[in-house]
Structure formats: C-alpha cells, structure tokens
GROMACS .gro file of C-alpha atoms in nm:
model
  348
    1MET     CA    1   0.000   0.000   0.000
    2SER     CA    2   0.146   0.337  -0.103
    3SER     CA    3   0.242   0.582   0.171
    4ASP     CA    4   0.238   0.876  -0.070
    5PRO     CA    5   0.005   1.160   0.035
    6ILE     CA    6  -0.320   1.197  -0.154
    7LEU     CA    7  -0.281   1.468  -0.418
    8PRO     CA    8  -0.542   1.746  -0.416
    9ASP     CA    9  -0.819   1.782  -0.675
   10THR     CA   10  -0.628   2.079  -0.815
   11PHE     CA   11  -0.325   1.867  -0.903
   12VAL     CA   12  -0.248   1.868  -1.278
   13PRO     CA   13   0.001   1.602  -1.397
   14GLY     CA   14   0.278   1.750  -1.609
   15PHE     CA   15   0.217   2.099  -1.473
   16HIS     CA   16   0.279   2.082  -1.099
   17ASP     CA   17   0.606   2.019  -0.923
   18VAL     CA   18   0.482   1.696  -0.769
   19GLU     CA   19   0.737   1.681  -0.487
   20TYR     CA   20   0.632   2.022  -0.358
   21VAL     CA   21   0.263   1.936  -0.387
   22LYS     CA   22   0.317   1.617  -0.188
   23ARG     CA   23   0.472   1.820   0.093
   24MET     CA   24   0.199   2.083   0.103
   25GLU     CA   25  -0.088   2.044   0.351
   26TYR     CA   26  -0.443   2.071   0.212
   27ALA     CA   27  -0.728   2.137   0.454
   28PRO     CA   28  -1.108   2.135   0.419
   29PHE     CA   29  -1.231   2.481   0.323
   30GLY     CA   30  -1.520   2.508   0.565
   31ARG     CA   31  -1.831   2.337   0.433
   32THR     CA   32  -1.754   2.411   0.066
   33GLY     CA   33  -1.614   2.068  -0.016
   34LEU     CA   34  -1.291   2.224  -0.142
   35LYS     CA   35  -0.948   2.150   0.002
   36VAL     CA   36  -0.705   2.439  -0.001
   37SER     CA   37  -0.331   2.470   0.053
   38LYS     CA   38  -0.218   2.574   0.399
   39ILE     CA   39  -0.027   2.863   0.239
   40SER     CA   40  -0.229   3.080   0.001
   41LEU     CA   41  -0.135   3.366  -0.228
   42GLY     CA   42  -0.243   3.724  -0.162
   43THR     CA   43  -0.211   3.964  -0.454
   44GLY     CA   44  -0.260   4.308  -0.305
   45THR     CA   45   0.113   4.329  -0.374
   46LEU     CA   46   0.049   4.305  -0.750
   47SER     CA   47  -0.021   4.679  -0.753
   48GLN     CA   48   0.125   5.013  -0.645
   49LEU     CA   49  -0.005   4.955  -0.289
   50TYR     CA   50   0.332   4.804  -0.201
   51GLY     CA   51   0.563   5.014  -0.416
   52ASP     CA   52   0.678   4.971  -0.775
   53LEU     CA   53   0.574   4.643  -0.933
   54ASP     CA   54   0.782   4.444  -1.179
   55GLU     CA   55   0.491   4.295  -1.374
   56ALA     CA   56   0.689   4.013  -1.535
   57GLU     CA   57   0.830   3.912  -1.197
   58GLY     CA   58   0.485   3.928  -1.040
   59ILE     CA   59   0.345   3.696  -1.307
   60ALA     CA   60   0.638   3.458  -1.257
   61ALA     CA   61   0.574   3.459  -0.881
   62VAL     CA   62   0.211   3.353  -0.934
   63GLN     CA   63   0.317   3.077  -1.171
   64MET     CA   64   0.582   2.953  -0.928
   65ALA     CA   65   0.342   2.957  -0.632
   66VAL     CA   66   0.079   2.749  -0.811
   67ARG     CA   67   0.331   2.501  -0.952
   68ARG     CA   68   0.464   2.448  -0.601
   69GLY     CA   69   0.128   2.360  -0.455
   70ILE     CA   70  -0.047   2.683  -0.360
   71ASN     CA   71  -0.402   2.649  -0.493
   72TYR     CA   72  -0.589   2.942  -0.334
   73ILE     CA   73  -0.537   3.296  -0.467
   74ASP     CA   74  -0.696   3.613  -0.331
   75THR     CA   75  -0.737   3.953  -0.498
   76ALA     CA   76  -0.972   4.255  -0.496
   77PRO     CA   77  -1.074   4.548  -0.719
   78PHE     CA   78  -0.934   4.789  -0.459
   79TYR     CA   79  -0.581   4.653  -0.498
   80GLY     CA   80  -0.449   4.904  -0.749
   81GLN     CA   81  -0.803   4.985  -0.870
   82GLY     CA   82  -0.806   4.676  -1.089
   83ARG     CA   83  -0.431   4.649  -1.137
   84SER     CA   84  -0.396   4.341  -0.916
   85GLU     CA   85  -0.677   4.162  -1.100
   86GLU     CA   86  -0.529   4.264  -1.435
   87VAL     CA   87  -0.179   4.132  -1.357
   88LEU     CA   88  -0.315   3.824  -1.187
   89GLY     CA   89  -0.534   3.761  -1.491
   90LYS     CA   90  -0.227   3.762  -1.715
   91ALA     CA   91  -0.072   3.497  -1.492
   92LEU     CA   92  -0.388   3.287  -1.469
   93ARG     CA   93  -0.420   3.272  -1.847
   94THR     CA   94  -0.095   3.071  -1.848
   95LEU     CA   95  -0.218   2.820  -1.588
   96PRO     CA   96  -0.465   2.530  -1.605
   97ARG     CA   97  -0.799   2.655  -1.467
   98SER     CA   98  -0.834   2.340  -1.259
   99ALA     CA   99  -0.505   2.408  -1.080
  100TYR     CA  100  -0.630   2.693  -0.860
  101TYR     CA  101  -0.921   2.854  -0.678
  102VAL     CA  102  -0.948   3.230  -0.721
  103ALA     CA  103  -1.122   3.469  -0.483
  104THR     CA  104  -1.195   3.837  -0.529
  105LYS     CA  105  -1.406   4.096  -0.350
  106VAL     CA  106  -1.675   4.360  -0.391
  107ALA     CA  107  -1.770   4.686  -0.213
  108ARG     CA  108  -1.427   4.859  -0.183
  109TYR     CA  109  -1.303   5.024  -0.501
  110GLU     CA  110  -1.140   5.366  -0.538
  111ARG     CA  111  -0.872   5.556  -0.348
  112ASP     CA  112  -1.067   5.882  -0.321
  113PHE     CA  113  -1.298   5.871  -0.023
  114GLU     CA  114  -1.620   5.970  -0.200
  115ARG     CA  115  -1.601   5.666  -0.431
  116MET     CA  116  -1.410   5.427  -0.210
  117PHE     CA  117  -1.706   5.214  -0.099
  118ASP     CA  118  -2.026   5.106  -0.270
  119TYR     CA  119  -2.236   4.821  -0.128
  120SER     CA  120  -2.527   4.863  -0.371
  121ALA     CA  121  -2.672   4.576  -0.572
  122GLU     CA  122  -2.599   4.748  -0.904
  123LYS     CA  123  -2.232   4.813  -0.827
  124THR     CA  124  -2.187   4.463  -0.684
  125ARG     CA  125  -2.305   4.298  -1.004
  126ALA     CA  126  -2.099   4.531  -1.223
  127SER     CA  127  -1.790   4.466  -1.011
  128VAL     CA  128  -1.819   4.088  -1.042
  129GLU     CA  129  -1.856   4.120  -1.419
  130ARG     CA  130  -1.543   4.337  -1.441
  131SER     CA  131  -1.347   4.096  -1.221
  132LEU     CA  132  -1.438   3.808  -1.450
  133GLN     CA  133  -1.307   4.005  -1.748
  134LEU     CA  134  -0.983   4.116  -1.582
  135LEU     CA  135  -0.908   3.772  -1.441
  136GLY     CA  136  -0.999   3.599  -1.767
  137VAL     CA  137  -1.212   3.331  -1.601
  138ASP     CA  138  -1.567   3.205  -1.657
  139TYR     CA  139  -1.650   3.182  -1.288
  140LEU     CA  140  -1.513   3.290  -0.951
  141ASP     CA  141  -1.463   3.038  -0.675
  142VAL     CA  142  -1.518   3.292  -0.396
  143VAL     CA  143  -1.643   3.650  -0.385
  144GLN     CA  144  -1.608   3.833  -0.053
  145ILE     CA  145  -1.774   4.149   0.073
  146HIS     CA  146  -1.473   4.369   0.144
  147ASP     CA  147  -1.423   4.555   0.475
  148ILE     CA  148  -1.783   4.569   0.596
  149GLU     CA  149  -1.692   4.798   0.887
  150PHE     CA  150  -1.706   5.092   0.642
  151ALA     CA  151  -2.068   5.029   0.542
  152PRO     CA  152  -2.315   5.290   0.669
  153ASN     CA  153  -2.490   4.999   0.841
  154LEU     CA  154  -2.510   4.621   0.818
  155GLU     CA  155  -2.854   4.644   0.661
  156VAL     CA  156  -2.718   4.751   0.323
  157VAL     CA  157  -2.465   4.467   0.333
  158LEU     CA  158  -2.726   4.204   0.416
  159LYS     CA  159  -3.010   4.341   0.201
  160GLU     CA  160  -2.823   4.454  -0.111
  161THR     CA  161  -2.468   4.320  -0.140
  162LEU     CA  162  -2.528   3.970  -0.007
  163PRO     CA  163  -2.852   3.898  -0.200
  164THR     CA  164  -2.685   4.013  -0.523
  165LEU     CA  165  -2.400   3.768  -0.466
  166GLU     CA  166  -2.653   3.494  -0.391
  167ALA     CA  167  -2.828   3.569  -0.720
  168LEU     CA  168  -2.494   3.551  -0.905
  169ARG     CA  169  -2.429   3.218  -0.739
  170LYS     CA  170  -2.759   3.086  -0.870
  171GLU     CA  171  -2.654   3.205  -1.215
  172GLY     CA  172  -2.333   3.000  -1.186
  173VAL     CA  173  -2.105   3.304  -1.195
  174ILE     CA  174  -1.968   3.249  -0.845
  175LYS     CA  175  -1.950   2.943  -0.624
  176PHE     CA  176  -1.907   3.065  -0.267
  177ILE     CA  177  -1.963   3.385  -0.071
  178GLY     CA  178  -1.740   3.536   0.194
  179VAL     CA  179  -1.702   3.839   0.417
  180SER     CA  180  -1.400   4.034   0.539
  181ALA     CA  181  -1.322   4.311   0.788
  182TYR     CA  182  -1.045   4.424   1.017
  183PRO     CA  183  -1.259   4.448   1.334
  184MET     CA  184  -1.377   4.098   1.414
  185ASP     CA  185  -1.681   4.186   1.619
  186ILE     CA  186  -1.861   4.319   1.311
  187LEU     CA  187  -1.782   3.993   1.133
  188ARG     CA  188  -1.952   3.808   1.416
  189GLN     CA  189  -2.253   4.040   1.389
  190ALA     CA  190  -2.288   3.990   1.014
  191ILE     CA  191  -2.254   3.613   1.037
  192SER     CA  192  -2.504   3.600   1.325
  193GLN     CA  193  -2.759   3.810   1.136
  194ALA     CA  194  -2.725   3.601   0.817
  195PRO     CA  195  -2.689   3.245   0.949
  196GLY     CA  196  -2.571   2.994   0.691
  197ARG     CA  197  -2.540   3.253   0.414
  198PHE     CA  198  -2.163   3.304   0.428
  199ASP     CA  199  -1.915   3.032   0.336
  200THR     CA  200  -1.587   3.206   0.421
  201VAL     CA  201  -1.454   3.471   0.657
  202LEU     CA  202  -1.127   3.660   0.607
  203CYS     CA  203  -0.945   3.811   0.905
  204TYR     CA  204  -0.622   4.002   0.857
  205CYS     CA  205  -0.337   4.115   1.082
  206ARG     CA  206  -0.505   3.934   1.372
  207ASN     CA  207  -0.259   3.650   1.417
  208THR     CA  208   0.085   3.805   1.418
  209LEU     CA  209   0.395   3.827   1.633
  210PHE     CA  210   0.226   4.102   1.836
  211ASP     CA  211  -0.148   4.034   1.804
  212ASP     CA  212  -0.327   3.707   1.888
  213SER     CA  213  -0.686   3.833   1.898
  214LEU     CA  214  -0.811   3.594   1.626
  215LYS     CA  215  -0.807   3.310   1.879
  216ASP     CA  216  -1.095   3.473   2.068
  217PHE     CA  217  -1.322   3.463   1.761
  218LEU     CA  218  -1.201   3.145   1.597
  219PRO     CA  219  -1.437   2.911   1.790
  220PHE     CA  220  -1.739   3.112   1.673
  221PHE     CA  221  -1.627   3.103   1.310
  222LEU     CA  222  -1.560   2.730   1.323
  223GLU     CA  223  -1.891   2.658   1.499
  224ASN     CA  224  -2.059   2.824   1.201
  225ARG     CA  225  -1.866   2.591   0.969
  226LEU     CA  226  -1.693   2.880   0.794
  227ALA     CA  227  -1.368   2.853   0.603
  228VAL     CA  228  -1.139   3.083   0.801
  229ILE     CA  229  -0.883   3.267   0.589
  230CYS     CA  230  -0.609   3.401   0.817
  231ALA     CA  231  -0.440   3.680   0.625
  232SER     CA  232  -0.138   3.909   0.650
  233GLY     CA  233   0.090   3.753   0.907
  234HIS     CA  234   0.332   4.027   0.811
  235ALA     CA  235   0.082   4.287   0.940
  236LEU     CA  236   0.063   4.467   0.604
  237GLY     CA  237   0.440   4.493   0.584
  238LEU     CA  238   0.511   4.597   0.944
  239LEU     CA  239   0.682   4.266   1.014
  240THR     CA  240   0.945   4.278   0.740
  241ASN     CA  241   1.298   4.416   0.727
  242ALA     CA  242   1.186   4.673   0.469
  243GLY     CA  243   0.904   4.800   0.691
  244PRO     CA  244   0.554   4.922   0.597
  245GLN     CA  245   0.435   5.156   0.325
  246PRO     CA  246   0.363   5.521   0.419
  247TRP     CA  247  -0.014   5.458   0.422
  248HIS     CA  248   0.002   5.197   0.700
  249PRO     CA  249  -0.261   5.286   0.965
  250ALA     CA  250  -0.076   5.151   1.273
  251GLN     CA  251   0.017   5.382   1.560
  252ASP     CA  252   0.361   5.545   1.547
  253GLN     CA  253   0.475   5.361   1.859
  254THR     CA  254   0.390   5.026   1.698
  255LYS     CA  255   0.586   5.121   1.387
  256ILE     CA  256   0.888   5.225   1.595
  257VAL     CA  257   0.896   4.890   1.777
  258CYS     CA  258   0.857   4.695   1.454
  259ARG     CA  259   1.137   4.901   1.300
  260GLU     CA  260   1.354   4.804   1.596
  261ALA     CA  261   1.271   4.438   1.525
  262GLY     CA  262   1.362   4.480   1.159
  263ASP     CA  263   1.690   4.649   1.248
  264TYR     CA  264   1.780   4.366   1.486
  265CYS     CA  265   1.705   4.110   1.214
  266ARG     CA  266   1.921   4.295   0.961
  267GLN     CA  267   2.209   4.313   1.208
  268ASN     CA  268   2.186   3.935   1.246
  269GLY     CA  269   2.145   3.858   0.875
  270VAL     CA  270   1.787   3.738   0.920
  271GLU     CA  271   1.464   3.837   0.741
  272LEU     CA  272   1.189   3.939   0.984
  273GLY     CA  273   0.931   3.843   0.723
  274LYS     CA  274   1.032   3.478   0.739
  275LEU     CA  275   1.010   3.476   1.118
  276ALA     CA  276   0.666   3.637   1.099
  277MET     CA  277   0.549   3.384   0.840
  278HIS     CA  278   0.669   3.088   1.044
  279TYR     CA  279   0.492   3.214   1.358
  280PHE     CA  280   0.178   3.307   1.164
  281ILE     CA  281   0.109   2.959   1.026
  282GLN     CA  282   0.128   2.775   1.359
  283LEU     CA  283  -0.229   2.857   1.470
  284PRO     CA  284  -0.465   2.556   1.445
  285GLY     CA  285  -0.810   2.618   1.299
  286PRO     CA  286  -0.783   2.841   0.991
  287ALA     CA  287  -0.820   2.664   0.657
  288THR     CA  288  -0.541   2.866   0.498
  289PHE     CA  289  -0.284   3.135   0.575
  290LEU     CA  290  -0.280   3.411   0.314
  291SER     CA  291   0.034   3.609   0.238
  292GLY     CA  292   0.120   3.863  -0.030
  293MET     CA  293   0.403   3.756  -0.260
  294GLN     CA  294   0.497   3.962  -0.565
  295THR     CA  295   0.839   3.804  -0.632
  296GLN     CA  296   0.971   3.452  -0.672
  297LYS     CA  297   1.209   3.523  -0.382
  298LEU     CA  298   0.914   3.589  -0.151
  299VAL     CA  299   0.736   3.275  -0.269
  300SER     CA  300   1.047   3.072  -0.191
  301MET     CA  301   1.094   3.236   0.148
  302ASN     CA  302   0.736   3.188   0.263
  303LEU     CA  303   0.720   2.830   0.141
  304ASP     CA  304   1.054   2.763   0.307
  305ALA     CA  305   0.910   2.887   0.638
  306PHE     CA  306   0.645   2.619   0.598
  307TYR     CA  307   0.841   2.333   0.441
  308THR     CA  308   1.164   2.355   0.645
  309GLY     CA  309   1.095   2.592   0.935
  310LEU     CA  310   1.360   2.813   1.092
  311THR     CA  311   1.734   2.766   1.125
  312GLU     CA  312   1.885   2.764   1.472
  313LYS     CA  313   1.998   3.124   1.424
  314GLU     CA  314   1.655   3.237   1.304
  315ALA     CA  315   1.485   3.065   1.597
  316LYS     CA  316   1.722   3.241   1.838
  317VAL     CA  317   1.649   3.581   1.682
  318LEU     CA  318   1.276   3.512   1.697
  319ALA     CA  319   1.296   3.417   2.064
  320HIS     CA  320   1.479   3.746   2.139
  321LEU     CA  321   1.216   3.950   1.955
  322LYS     CA  322   0.927   3.779   2.133
  323GLU     CA  323   1.088   3.823   2.474
  324ARG     CA  324   1.255   4.164   2.446
  325VAL     CA  325   1.108   4.365   2.160
  326PHE     CA  326   0.742   4.301   2.076
  327PRO     CA  327   0.623   4.326   2.440
  328LYS     CA  328   0.707   4.698   2.413
  329ILE     CA  329   0.408   4.751   2.180
  330LYS     CA  330   0.143   4.937   2.377
  331GLN     CA  331  -0.148   4.882   2.137
  332THR     CA  332  -0.147   4.565   1.932
  333HIS     CA  333  -0.406   4.675   1.675
  334TRP     CA  334  -0.525   4.987   1.495
  335GLU     CA  335  -0.896   4.908   1.492
  336GLY     CA  336  -1.107   5.211   1.408
  337ALA     CA  337  -0.819   5.423   1.276
  338GLU     CA  338  -0.906   5.385   0.907
  339VAL     CA  339  -1.280   5.420   0.967
  340ALA     CA  340  -1.225   5.746   1.157
  341ILE     CA  341  -1.013   5.887   0.872
  342TYR     CA  342  -1.278   5.782   0.619
  343GLN     CA  343  -1.567   5.935   0.810
  344ALA     CA  344  -1.379   6.259   0.871
  345ALA     CA  345  -1.296   6.287   0.501
  346LEU     CA  346  -1.660   6.237   0.403
  347LYS     CA  347  -1.771   6.512   0.644
  348LYS     CA  348  -1.531   6.753   0.472
   0.00000   0.00000   0.00000
C-alpha cells in the first residue's frame, strides 16, 4: 500500500512540481467541499499599494506559487483599482484553470474617499462582471464582501450586497460567498444576522507576532462551519525588514517597535518576514494562511518557512524579539483608525 500523500483535486500532472505538492498540507475549506493549501497567495502586492511592481516578476511569482502547490489565490478590485486583478489575470491565463481557486471581493473600489465604498446591488453585479473580465475566467470560486466595517450599516450589506452575490451564485457566476473586515466583532454580527449565508470569513493582521486576537473569535467562526482565511501575518508589511508603506494605519509607537525588530534582524542577517510567516502559520483552525508575494524570492521564502521551518539562528532571533522587543508595543491593533479617517474625510 502506497504511503504517498493523496494529491489534491487541483493537481495537474505534467504541470505541478509533484514533490512540492506532496509536501503541502491541504485542509477542508469550511463546508464548501474544497481543500485548499495551507499557504495561500495574496495579490494586493500586484499593484502600487506596495511600491513599484515588476509585472513580469509578479506573473512569474504567481506561476511559481501554483506550480509548487499553492491552490488558493486572493485579490480585490481595490488593490491598485483593478491592477492586481489585471496582472493576476495575465498569470492565470498561463495556468490550467483546474489548478487553482481564485477569490476576489466587492464593495471597496477607489482611493478617493467619495467613491471608495459602494455596497449597492448594481455596483456589486458590475464589479463581479469586471473581475471576471480582468481575471480571464468564466466563474469565480469565492467573492467576498470587502471591509464591511465601512458600510453605513449592516442592513445595506445584508439586504443589497449579499442577495446580489446569492443571485450571481444561482446564475453560476460564483461558487461561494465570503465576508472580510479588520474588526472581528462586526464579522460576528454579520454572520449571526445572516446564518448559513456566508461560506468564508477573512481576518487580517489578527494572528501576528504582536497580536493574537483571532483566537478569541475562531471558535465562533468554526462553529458556524466557515472557512477561516487568516491573512497578513506580516501585518501589512510591518513585520518585514523593509518596513511598511507610508499609508500603514498603525500607531507610530507600533511602527517604531517593529522598526527596531527589523533592524535587529538585519544586524543578524535574518529576514523578519520569514520569522513572521513561520509564527503566523502555527495557529490551528484556519483553513489557509494568506500572504502577499509579488516576487519569486518571496514565494520561496514563505514556502521555506512552511516546508523547512527556521534555522537555529533564526529561531534564536525570533525568541529574542518575542521576549525583548514586541512586548514593548502598547497597542497591538489599529482598529477604528481607518474608519475614523474615512468618516472625517466624508464630512469635509
């Protein structure tokens, strides 16, 4: 009897690097019937959100990630106002459609505050149609309602956005429906008020080297048989040697401490991002751990954190940071900061 692991439904002979796929873990994706890779690919980085993008390198990174066993890919119209979906679409056109599951979002769109959010039925349908075109696919595996904490109220989400997605599912355009937000309490409210209507929930920056608040909500999500997507273990770039982009909403004190951590890693020839990734993926419960990767180097690093873990030196540096550096952070999250900026801008 063979001891080889069972290959996932997304495995394509002659395309995948079979040895990598055999080493990847694939977990049930909530009640959807899908099985997704433990590491998944975020593509907010395939846009100007994270600095200049080398498009050819970004496409190569997607190709490499899928060949090496990653089968869940996440994007959104807001990431570069369609740029992420456009670049990702160029990559997907070179890959077998059966080799991946692709997820996008609706409701968050433009950078200017007046047009940033739109939860209406009309815009939701138009957004899904545009995503299909940019991604070059006939259907979307998952469509998520993006950052529901910015909605004027949950009623518009549950009475316009969600029913429109349900109608699109009946039409065969999408398969599963999800919801995302930074504050987790509003996710619990939405799921409670629409029992059984969401298939996935995406939480980001809530399971990092300095924030463990996801664990308080995880039992509720799992009791509701949701596929939990744990995203951004690098805290939107805070937990990397390069540091975050200027738009990062974290408090200045948090940024200073994370900069200290990055400096310590550089002095020791270690990448903070790898340490963050390794820590991030240890939490039991989530179906997949989503990380942005716009270069082949980042794909290799993040997969290495999963496949081989940390070296003795890296583990020692991580222990120092956990004991001496990250406890200095006074506020482990920035909940409400972006919403306050948004509301103030609208009042002006």
